PDB file of C-alpha atoms in Angstrom:
ATOM      1  CA  UNK A   1      87.817 101.257 108.110  1.00 71.00           C
ATOM      2  CA  UNK A   2      90.234  98.351 108.318  1.00 93.00           C
ATOM      3  CA  UNK A   3      90.374  95.334 106.033  1.00 97.00           C
ATOM      4  CA  UNK A   4      87.740  92.698 105.380  1.00 98.00           C
ATOM      5  CA  UNK A   5      89.040  89.521 107.029  1.00 98.00           C
ATOM      6  CA  UNK A   6      87.752  85.999 107.597  1.00 97.00           C
ATOM      7  CA  UNK A   7      86.508  85.408 111.137  1.00 97.00           C
ATOM      8  CA  UNK A   8      87.649  81.784 110.851  1.00 98.00           C
ATOM      9  CA  UNK A   9      91.302  82.943 110.740  1.00 98.00           C
ATOM     10  CA  UNK A  10      91.033  85.566 113.458  1.00 97.00           C
ATOM     11  CA  UNK A  11      92.036  83.453 116.461  1.00 98.00           C
ATOM     12  CA  UNK A  12      94.951  81.380 115.161  1.00 98.00           C
ATOM     13  CA  UNK A  13      95.694  82.781 111.707  1.00 98.00           C
ATOM     14  CA  UNK A  14      95.003  79.496 109.924  1.00 98.00           C
ATOM     15  CA  UNK A  15      92.305  76.962 109.092  1.00 98.00           C
ATOM     16  CA  UNK A  16      92.692  73.344 108.016  1.00 98.00           C
ATOM     17  CA  UNK A  17      90.102  72.082 105.530  1.00 98.00           C
ATOM     18  CA  UNK A  18      88.874  68.597 104.721  1.00 98.00           C
ATOM     19  CA  UNK A  19      91.445  66.575 102.797  1.00 98.00           C
ATOM     20  CA  UNK A  20      91.080  66.493  99.032  1.00 97.00           C
ATOM     21  CA  UNK A  21      90.363  62.876  98.146  1.00 93.00           C
ATOM     22  CA  UNK A  22      90.358  62.794  94.340  1.00 95.00           C
ATOM     23  CA  UNK A  23      93.147  61.522  92.120  1.00 94.00           C
ATOM     24  CA  UNK A  24      95.139  64.082  90.132  1.00 97.00           C
ATOM     25  CA  UNK A  25      97.555  63.142  87.373  1.00 98.00           C
ATOM     26  CA  UNK A  26     101.074  64.122  88.592  1.00 98.00           C
ATOM     27  CA  UNK A  27     101.748  65.410  85.086  1.00 98.00           C
ATOM     28  CA  UNK A  28      99.800  68.510  86.152  1.00 98.00           C
ATOM     29  CA  UNK A  29     102.704  69.569  88.376  1.00 98.00           C
ATOM     30  CA  UNK A  30     105.576  67.728  86.719  1.00 98.00           C
ATOM     31  CA  UNK A  31     105.136  68.736  83.086  1.00 97.00           C
ATOM     32  CA  UNK A  32     104.617  72.497  83.429  1.00 97.00           C
ATOM     33  CA  UNK A  33     107.325  75.136  83.254  1.00 98.00           C
ATOM     34  CA  UNK A  34     109.203  76.157  86.406  1.00 97.00           C
ATOM     35  CA  UNK A  35     111.385  79.147  87.152  1.00 95.00           C
ATOM     36  CA  UNK A  36     114.247  79.183  89.626  1.00 89.00           C
ATOM     37  CA  UNK A  37     112.735  81.298  92.414  1.00 76.00           C
ATOM     38  CA  UNK A  38     113.996  80.865  95.969  1.00 73.00           C
ATOM     39  CA  UNK A  39     111.732  81.073  99.005  1.00 72.00           C
ATOM     40  CA  UNK A  40     112.326  79.395 102.358  1.00 68.00           C
ATOM     41  CA  UNK A  41     114.642  76.743 101.002  1.00 74.00           C
ATOM     42  CA  UNK A  42     115.814  75.172  97.774  1.00 83.00           C
ATOM     43  CA  UNK A  43     112.760  75.897  95.636  1.00 92.00           C
ATOM     44  CA  UNK A  44     111.395  76.412  92.143  1.00 95.00           C
ATOM     45  CA  UNK A  45     107.966  77.752  91.194  1.00 96.00           C
ATOM     46  CA  UNK A  46     105.601  77.067  88.309  1.00 97.00           C
ATOM     47  CA  UNK A  47     103.183  80.009  88.059  1.00 98.00           C
ATOM     48  CA  UNK A  48      99.612  79.426  86.885  1.00 98.00           C
ATOM     49  CA  UNK A  49      98.595  83.059  87.406  1.00 98.00           C
ATOM     50  CA  UNK A  50     101.057  85.937  87.619  1.00 96.00           C
ATOM     51  CA  UNK A  51     101.192  89.711  87.621  1.00 94.00           C
ATOM     52  CA  UNK A  52     101.362  90.104  83.827  1.00 93.00           C
ATOM     53  CA  UNK A  53     100.382  86.661  82.583  1.00 95.00           C
ATOM     54  CA  UNK A  54     104.019  85.741  82.045  1.00 94.00           C
ATOM     55  CA  UNK A  55     105.925  82.765  83.456  1.00 95.00           C
ATOM     56  CA  UNK A  56     107.577  84.787  86.211  1.00 93.00           C
ATOM     57  CA  UNK A  57     107.201  85.272  89.956  1.00 89.00           C
ATOM     58  CA  UNK A  58     107.656  89.003  90.529  1.00 89.00           C
ATOM     59  CA  UNK A  59     105.610  90.743  93.199  1.00 90.00           C
ATOM     60  CA  UNK A  60     102.549  92.520  91.845  1.00 93.00           C
ATOM     61  CA  UNK A  61     103.691  95.814  93.383  1.00 92.00           C
ATOM     62  CA  UNK A  62     106.725  95.924  91.078  1.00 87.00           C
ATOM     63  CA  UNK A  63     106.739  96.711  87.365  1.00 79.00           C
ATOM     64  CA  UNK A  64     104.840  99.274  85.315  1.00 81.00           C
ATOM     65  CA  UNK A  65     101.427  98.969  86.954  1.00 84.00           C
ATOM     66  CA  UNK A  66     102.028  98.238  90.647  1.00 93.00           C
ATOM     67  CA  UNK A  67      99.134  96.761  92.613  1.00 93.00           C
ATOM     68  CA  UNK A  68      98.464  94.457  95.518  1.00 95.00           C
ATOM     69  CA  UNK A  69      98.394  90.660  95.218  1.00 96.00           C
ATOM     70  CA  UNK A  70      95.030  90.571  93.425  1.00 97.00           C
ATOM     71  CA  UNK A  71      93.719  90.129  89.881  1.00 96.00           C
ATOM     72  CA  UNK A  72      96.331  87.643  88.738  1.00 96.00           C
ATOM     73  CA  UNK A  73      96.379  86.904  85.013  1.00 96.00           C
ATOM     74  CA  UNK A  74      96.071  83.224  84.134  1.00 98.00           C
ATOM     75  CA  UNK A  75      98.832  81.802  81.941  1.00 98.00           C
ATOM     76  CA  UNK A  76      97.163  79.766  79.194  1.00 98.00           C
ATOM     77  CA  UNK A  77     100.190  77.612  78.415  1.00 98.00           C
ATOM     78  CA  UNK A  78     100.406  76.579  82.080  1.00 98.00           C
ATOM     79  CA  UNK A  79      96.728  76.195  82.936  1.00 98.00           C
ATOM     80  CA  UNK A  80      96.216  74.002  79.863  1.00 98.00           C
ATOM     81  CA  UNK A  81      98.643  71.514  81.416  1.00 98.00           C
ATOM     82  CA  UNK A  82      97.167  71.787  84.911  1.00 98.00           C
ATOM     83  CA  UNK A  83      93.384  72.033  84.476  1.00 98.00           C
ATOM     84  CA  UNK A  84      92.461  70.360  87.769  1.00 98.00           C
ATOM     85  CA  UNK A  85      94.816  72.543  89.790  1.00 98.00           C
ATOM     86  CA  UNK A  86      93.496  75.648  88.046  1.00 98.00           C
ATOM     87  CA  UNK A  87      89.940  74.580  88.829  1.00 98.00           C
ATOM     88  CA  UNK A  88      90.823  74.059  92.482  1.00 98.00           C
ATOM     89  CA  UNK A  89      92.368  77.526  92.717  1.00 98.00           C
ATOM     90  CA  UNK A  90      89.262  79.088  91.175  1.00 98.00           C
ATOM     91  CA  UNK A  91      86.695  77.048  93.118  1.00 98.00           C
ATOM     92  CA  UNK A  92      86.199  79.453  96.064  1.00 98.00           C
ATOM     93  CA  UNK A  93      85.166  82.238  93.695  1.00 98.00           C
ATOM     94  CA  UNK A  94      87.423  84.633  95.597  1.00 98.00           C
ATOM     95  CA  UNK A  95      89.739  86.984  93.761  1.00 98.00           C
ATOM     96  CA  UNK A  96      92.996  85.204  92.834  1.00 98.00           C
ATOM     97  CA  UNK A  97      96.330  86.975  92.834  1.00 97.00           C
ATOM     98  CA  UNK A  98      99.434  84.857  92.538  1.00 96.00           C
ATOM     99  CA  UNK A  99      98.855  81.172  91.936  1.00 98.00           C
ATOM    100  CA  UNK A 100     101.785  78.825  91.573  1.00 97.00           C
ATOM    101  CA  UNK A 101     103.119  75.372  92.324  1.00 98.00           C
ATOM    102  CA  UNK A 102     106.127  75.163  94.603  1.00 97.00           C
ATOM    103  CA  UNK A 103     108.775  72.484  94.291  1.00 97.00           C
ATOM    104  CA  UNK A 104     110.671  72.147  97.573  1.00 96.00           C
ATOM    105  CA  UNK A 105     113.771  69.989  97.858  1.00 96.00           C
ATOM    106  CA  UNK A 106     114.271  67.951 101.057  1.00 97.00           C
ATOM    107  CA  UNK A 107     115.331  69.845 104.171  1.00 97.00           C
ATOM    108  CA  UNK A 108     115.491  69.515 107.951  1.00 97.00           C
ATOM    109  CA  UNK A 109     113.511  70.995 110.821  1.00 98.00           C
ATOM    110  CA  UNK A 110     116.478  73.261 111.566  1.00 97.00           C
ATOM    111  CA  UNK A 111     116.471  74.446 107.941  1.00 97.00           C
ATOM    112  CA  UNK A 112     112.756  75.108 108.201  1.00 97.00           C
ATOM    113  CA  UNK A 113     113.133  77.204 111.356  1.00 98.00           C
ATOM    114  CA  UNK A 114     115.912  79.251 109.804  1.00 96.00           C
ATOM    115  CA  UNK A 115     113.749  79.816 106.714  1.00 96.00           C
ATOM    116  CA  UNK A 116     110.631  80.914 108.605  1.00 97.00           C
ATOM    117  CA  UNK A 117     109.251  84.028 106.938  1.00 96.00           C
ATOM    118  CA  UNK A 118     106.172  86.197 106.522  1.00 96.00           C
ATOM    119  CA  UNK A 119     104.704  87.009 103.109  1.00 95.00           C
ATOM    120  CA  UNK A 120     104.259  90.503 101.737  1.00 93.00           C
ATOM    121  CA  UNK A 121     100.697  89.915 100.528  1.00 94.00           C
ATOM    122  CA  UNK A 122      99.002  93.250 101.160  1.00 96.00           C
ATOM    123  CA  UNK A 123     101.392  95.929  99.994  1.00 95.00           C
ATOM    124  CA  UNK A 124      99.322  98.613  98.196  1.00 96.00           C
ATOM    125  CA  UNK A 125      96.101  96.929  99.343  1.00 97.00           C
ATOM    126  CA  UNK A 126      93.490  99.695  99.789  1.00 96.00           C
ATOM    127  CA  UNK A 127      91.919 100.055 103.214  1.00 96.00           C
ATOM    128  CA  UNK A 128      88.391  98.703 103.363  1.00 97.00           C
ATOM    129  CA  UNK A 129      89.031  95.885 100.882  1.00 98.00           C
ATOM    130  CA  UNK A 130      89.657  92.174 101.381  1.00 98.00           C
ATOM    131  CA  UNK A 131      92.817  91.031 103.180  1.00 98.00           C
ATOM    132  CA  UNK A 132      94.935  88.678 101.055  1.00 98.00           C
ATOM    133  CA  UNK A 133      95.679  85.226 102.509  1.00 98.00           C
ATOM    134  CA  UNK A 134      97.060  82.046 100.975  1.00 98.00           C
ATOM    135  CA  UNK A 135      95.766  78.562 100.339  1.00 98.00           C
ATOM    136  CA  UNK A 136      98.145  75.602 100.449  1.00 98.00           C
ATOM    137  CA  UNK A 137      97.115  72.316  98.772  1.00 98.00           C
ATOM    138  CA  UNK A 138      99.690  69.572  99.237  1.00 98.00           C
ATOM    139  CA  UNK A 139     100.016  67.518  96.047  1.00 98.00           C
ATOM    140  CA  UNK A 140     102.577  64.843  96.891  1.00 98.00           C
ATOM    141  CA  UNK A 141     102.139  62.326  99.688  1.00 97.00           C
ATOM    142  CA  UNK A 142     104.676  63.736 102.145  1.00 96.00           C
ATOM    143  CA  UNK A 143     103.706  61.748 105.222  1.00 95.00           C
ATOM    144  CA  UNK A 144     106.833  62.728 107.176  1.00 97.00           C
ATOM    145  CA  UNK A 145     106.608  66.419 106.242  1.00 98.00           C
ATOM    146  CA  UNK A 146     104.844  69.215 108.087  1.00 98.00           C
ATOM    147  CA  UNK A 147     104.127  72.915 107.877  1.00 98.00           C
ATOM    148  CA  UNK A 148     105.454  75.021 110.765  1.00 98.00           C
ATOM    149  CA  UNK A 149     103.476  78.086 111.886  1.00 98.00           C
ATOM    150  CA  UNK A 150     104.582  80.591 114.531  1.00 98.00           C
ATOM    151  CA  UNK A 151     103.311  83.951 115.717  1.00 97.00           C
ATOM    152  CA  UNK A 152     106.890  84.825 116.672  1.00 97.00           C
ATOM    153  CA  UNK A 153     109.790  83.694 114.540  1.00 97.00           C
ATOM    154  CA  UNK A 154     112.017  82.591 117.408  1.00 97.00           C
ATOM    155  CA  UNK A 155     109.436  81.489 120.013  1.00 97.00           C
ATOM    156  CA  UNK A 156     108.632  77.757 119.861  1.00 96.00           C
ATOM    157  CA  UNK A 157     106.142  77.851 122.726  1.00 94.00           C
ATOM    158  CA  UNK A 158     103.125  78.326 120.440  1.00 91.00           C
ATOM    159  CA  UNK A 159     104.381  76.521 117.377  1.00 98.00           C
ATOM    160  CA  UNK A 160     101.817  74.610 115.306  1.00 98.00           C
ATOM    161  CA  UNK A 161     102.949  71.784 113.002  1.00 98.00           C
ATOM    162  CA  UNK A 162     100.478  70.676 110.347  1.00 98.00           C
ATOM    163  CA  UNK A 163     100.924  67.301 108.648  1.00 98.00           C
ATOM    164  CA  UNK A 164     101.302  67.274 104.862  1.00 98.00           C
ATOM    165  CA  UNK A 165      99.990  64.044 103.357  1.00 97.00           C
ATOM    166  CA  UNK A 166      98.583  64.145  99.831  1.00 97.00           C
ATOM    167  CA  UNK A 167      95.382  66.162  99.832  1.00 98.00           C
ATOM    168  CA  UNK A 168      96.169  68.284 102.902  1.00 98.00           C
ATOM    169  CA  UNK A 169      94.478  71.681 102.517  1.00 98.00           C
ATOM    170  CA  UNK A 170      94.991  74.771 104.658  1.00 98.00           C
ATOM    171  CA  UNK A 171      94.501  78.506 104.433  1.00 98.00           C
ATOM    172  CA  UNK A 172      96.952  80.763 106.253  1.00 98.00           C
ATOM    173  CA  UNK A 173      97.292  84.464 106.934  1.00 98.00           C
ATOM    174  CA  UNK A 174     100.917  84.302 105.884  1.00 98.00           C
ATOM    175  CA  UNK A 175     101.514  87.998 106.437  1.00 97.00           C
ATOM    176  CA  UNK A 176     100.675  87.416 110.105  1.00 98.00           C
ATOM    177  CA  UNK A 177     102.249  84.003 110.742  1.00 98.00           C
ATOM    178  CA  UNK A 178     105.849  82.983 110.279  1.00 98.00           C
ATOM    179  CA  UNK A 179     105.815  79.816 108.204  1.00 97.00           C
ATOM    180  CA  UNK A 180     107.885  77.269 106.291  1.00 97.00           C
ATOM    181  CA  UNK A 181     107.819  73.521 105.647  1.00 97.00           C
ATOM    182  CA  UNK A 182     109.949  70.713 107.024  1.00 98.00           C
ATOM    183  CA  UNK A 183     110.396  68.112 104.305  1.00 97.00           C
ATOM    184  CA  UNK A 184     112.668  65.121 105.055  1.00 96.00           C
ATOM    185  CA  UNK A 185     113.136  62.397 102.478  1.00 84.00           C
ATOM    186  CA  UNK A 186     114.636  62.055  99.033  1.00 92.00           C
ATOM    187  CA  UNK A 187     112.088  63.483  96.598  1.00 96.00           C
ATOM    188  CA  UNK A 188     110.772  67.029  96.128  1.00 97.00           C
ATOM    189  CA  UNK A 189     107.535  68.165  97.713  1.00 97.00           C
ATOM    190  CA  UNK A 190     104.938  69.794  95.466  1.00 98.00           C
ATOM    191  CA  UNK A 191     102.207  72.121  96.697  1.00 98.00           C
ATOM    192  CA  UNK A 192      99.716  74.472  95.038  1.00 98.00           C
ATOM    193  CA  UNK A 193      99.790  77.956  96.604  1.00 98.00           C
ATOM    194  CA  UNK A 194      97.053  80.479  95.805  1.00 98.00           C
ATOM    195  CA  UNK A 195      96.618  84.060  96.985  1.00 98.00           C
ATOM    196  CA  UNK A 196      92.929  84.668  97.776  1.00 98.00           C
ATOM    197  CA  UNK A 197      91.133  87.822  98.813  1.00 98.00           C
ATOM    198  CA  UNK A 198      89.142  87.488 102.026  1.00 98.00           C
ATOM    199  CA  UNK A 199      85.406  88.033 101.819  1.00 98.00           C
ATOM    200  CA  UNK A 200      82.093  86.181 101.748  1.00 98.00           C
ATOM    201  CA  UNK A 201      83.218  83.848  98.956  1.00 98.00           C
ATOM    202  CA  UNK A 202      86.226  82.620 100.881  1.00 98.00           C
ATOM    203  CA  UNK A 203      84.184  82.382 104.097  1.00 98.00           C
ATOM    204  CA  UNK A 204      81.656  80.145 102.321  1.00 98.00           C
ATOM    205  CA  UNK A 205      84.461  77.975 100.952  1.00 98.00           C
ATOM    206  CA  UNK A 206      85.959  77.525 104.422  1.00 98.00           C
ATOM    207  CA  UNK A 207      82.539  76.551 105.787  1.00 98.00           C
ATOM    208  CA  UNK A 208      81.876  74.152 102.891  1.00 98.00           C
ATOM    209  CA  UNK A 209      85.040  72.206 103.634  1.00 98.00           C
ATOM    210  CA  UNK A 210      84.658  72.277 107.419  1.00 98.00           C
ATOM    211  CA  UNK A 211      87.596  74.536 108.204  1.00 98.00           C
ATOM    212  CA  UNK A 212      88.961  74.242 111.742  1.00 98.00           C
ATOM    213  CA  UNK A 213      91.384  76.661 113.364  1.00 97.00           C
ATOM    214  CA  UNK A 214      92.891  74.268 115.914  1.00 97.00           C
ATOM    215  CA  UNK A 215      94.613  70.977 115.094  1.00 97.00           C
ATOM    216  CA  UNK A 216      96.953  68.745 117.069  1.00 96.00           C
ATOM    217  CA  UNK A 217     100.546  69.407 116.073  1.00 97.00           C
ATOM    218  CA  UNK A 218     102.406  66.785 114.098  1.00 98.00           C
ATOM    219  CA  UNK A 219     104.451  64.887 116.672  1.00 97.00           C
ATOM    220  CA  UNK A 220     108.212  65.399 116.606  1.00 97.00           C
ATOM    221  CA  UNK A 221     110.637  64.062 119.251  1.00 97.00           C
ATOM    222  CA  UNK A 222     111.508  66.726 121.816  1.00 97.00           C
ATOM    223  CA  UNK A 223     115.252  66.325 121.274  1.00 97.00           C
ATOM    224  CA  UNK A 224     114.761  67.080 117.581  1.00 97.00           C
ATOM    225  CA  UNK A 225     112.702  70.158 118.409  1.00 98.00           C
ATOM    226  CA  UNK A 226     115.340  71.355 120.870  1.00 97.00           C
ATOM    227  CA  UNK A 227     118.176  70.754 118.420  1.00 98.00           C
ATOM    228  CA  UNK A 228     116.330  72.599 115.664  1.00 98.00           C
ATOM    229  CA  UNK A 229     115.662  75.579 117.902  1.00 98.00           C
ATOM    230  CA  UNK A 230     119.307  75.706 118.985  1.00 97.00           C
ATOM    231  CA  UNK A 231     120.432  75.603 115.366  1.00 97.00           C
ATOM    232  CA  UNK A 232     118.012  78.382 114.395  1.00 97.00           C
ATOM    233  CA  UNK A 233     119.423  80.520 117.204  1.00 97.00           C
ATOM    234  CA  UNK A 234     122.977  79.796 116.076  1.00 97.00           C
ATOM    235  CA  UNK A 235     122.312  80.552 112.407  1.00 95.00           C
ATOM    236  CA  UNK A 236     120.407  83.760 113.094  1.00 94.00           C
ATOM    237  CA  UNK A 237     123.170  84.977 115.410  1.00 94.00           C
ATOM    238  CA  UNK A 238     125.794  84.186 112.782  1.00 94.00           C
ATOM    239  CA  UNK A 239     123.775  86.046 110.155  1.00 89.00           C
ATOM    240  CA  UNK A 240     123.318  89.064 112.419  1.00 91.00           C
ATOM    241  CA  UNK A 241     127.062  89.132 113.149  1.00 92.00           C
ATOM    242  CA  UNK A 242     127.905  88.954 109.445  1.00 90.00           C
ATOM    243  CA  UNK A 243     125.517  91.802 108.667  1.00 88.00           C
ATOM    244  CA  UNK A 244     126.871  93.877 111.547  1.00 89.00           C
ATOM    245  CA  UNK A 245     130.394  93.384 110.231  1.00 87.00           C
ATOM    246  CA  UNK A 246     129.230  94.907 106.947  1.00 86.00           C
ATOM    247  CA  UNK A 247     127.468  97.763 108.734  1.00 81.00           C
ATOM    248  CA  UNK A 248     124.012  96.397 107.978  1.00 75.00           C
ATOM    249  CA  UNK A 249     121.124  95.627 110.285  1.00 67.00           C
ATOM    250  CA  UNK A 250     118.906  92.571 110.301  1.00 63.00           C
ATOM    251  CA  UNK A 251     115.610  93.320 108.561  1.00 59.00           C
ATOM    252  CA  UNK A 252     112.223  91.677 108.955  1.00 53.00           C
ATOM    253  CA  UNK A 253     112.075  88.619 106.763  1.00 50.00           C
ATOM    254  CA  UNK A 254     109.341  89.269 104.200  1.00 53.00           C
ATOM    255  CA  UNK A 255     109.071  87.102 101.150  1.00 57.00           C
ATOM    256  CA  UNK A 256     107.570  87.890  97.744  1.00 52.00           C
ATOM    257  CA  UNK A 257     106.885  84.208  97.228  1.00 52.00           C
TER     258      UNK A 257
END
């Protein structure tokens, strides 16, 4: 049968929506509880919806009642502090799995390339049901930051870089695309990440906010791109050599976050 997927994501694996242009009190992402959970950099996460309704970030397929990344349980103590963010996550009307705020400390383009990963969104997802994708809503005004998307982890030829000012909104098939964020500067970047199930509700949401699946890449000097690619190659080779020395093989990078 195959999975139910959004036609808007079929060609490129992502859509960029209209920017969110309303003010949100930063207390909604600064005053809630975070856990030290690492994913593609120096990160913490503040879950709004989780597998068991607890302030934790475990994959839904682990624990006593394993399931795919659907039917997240809202955490009252967190959503009470972040009502606008909770409303935004629920607005499409699509099934919500994990929903959390990421705090990412500053990094470089080379760091970003090394941390490129794919998400394990659809483990245990029954055939014939909606494919799980992720929405990214940038909360802080990170004008020099950008999201990196690649079909192939080590091939820069088709890299897309999406700017991340406050209000940037995109939906990504993160199990298909390798992705991570480049975030220069001094302060952390905050972003709301929501797992949504593909279907007519999500399709209508994408249409409502004029989703487009091609954008011009954020401009980065070519020497910086070349240096970042060289450093990714060096770091991955060093990692592979270290694993080989321990008798281990490099595995596909798949993140629970």
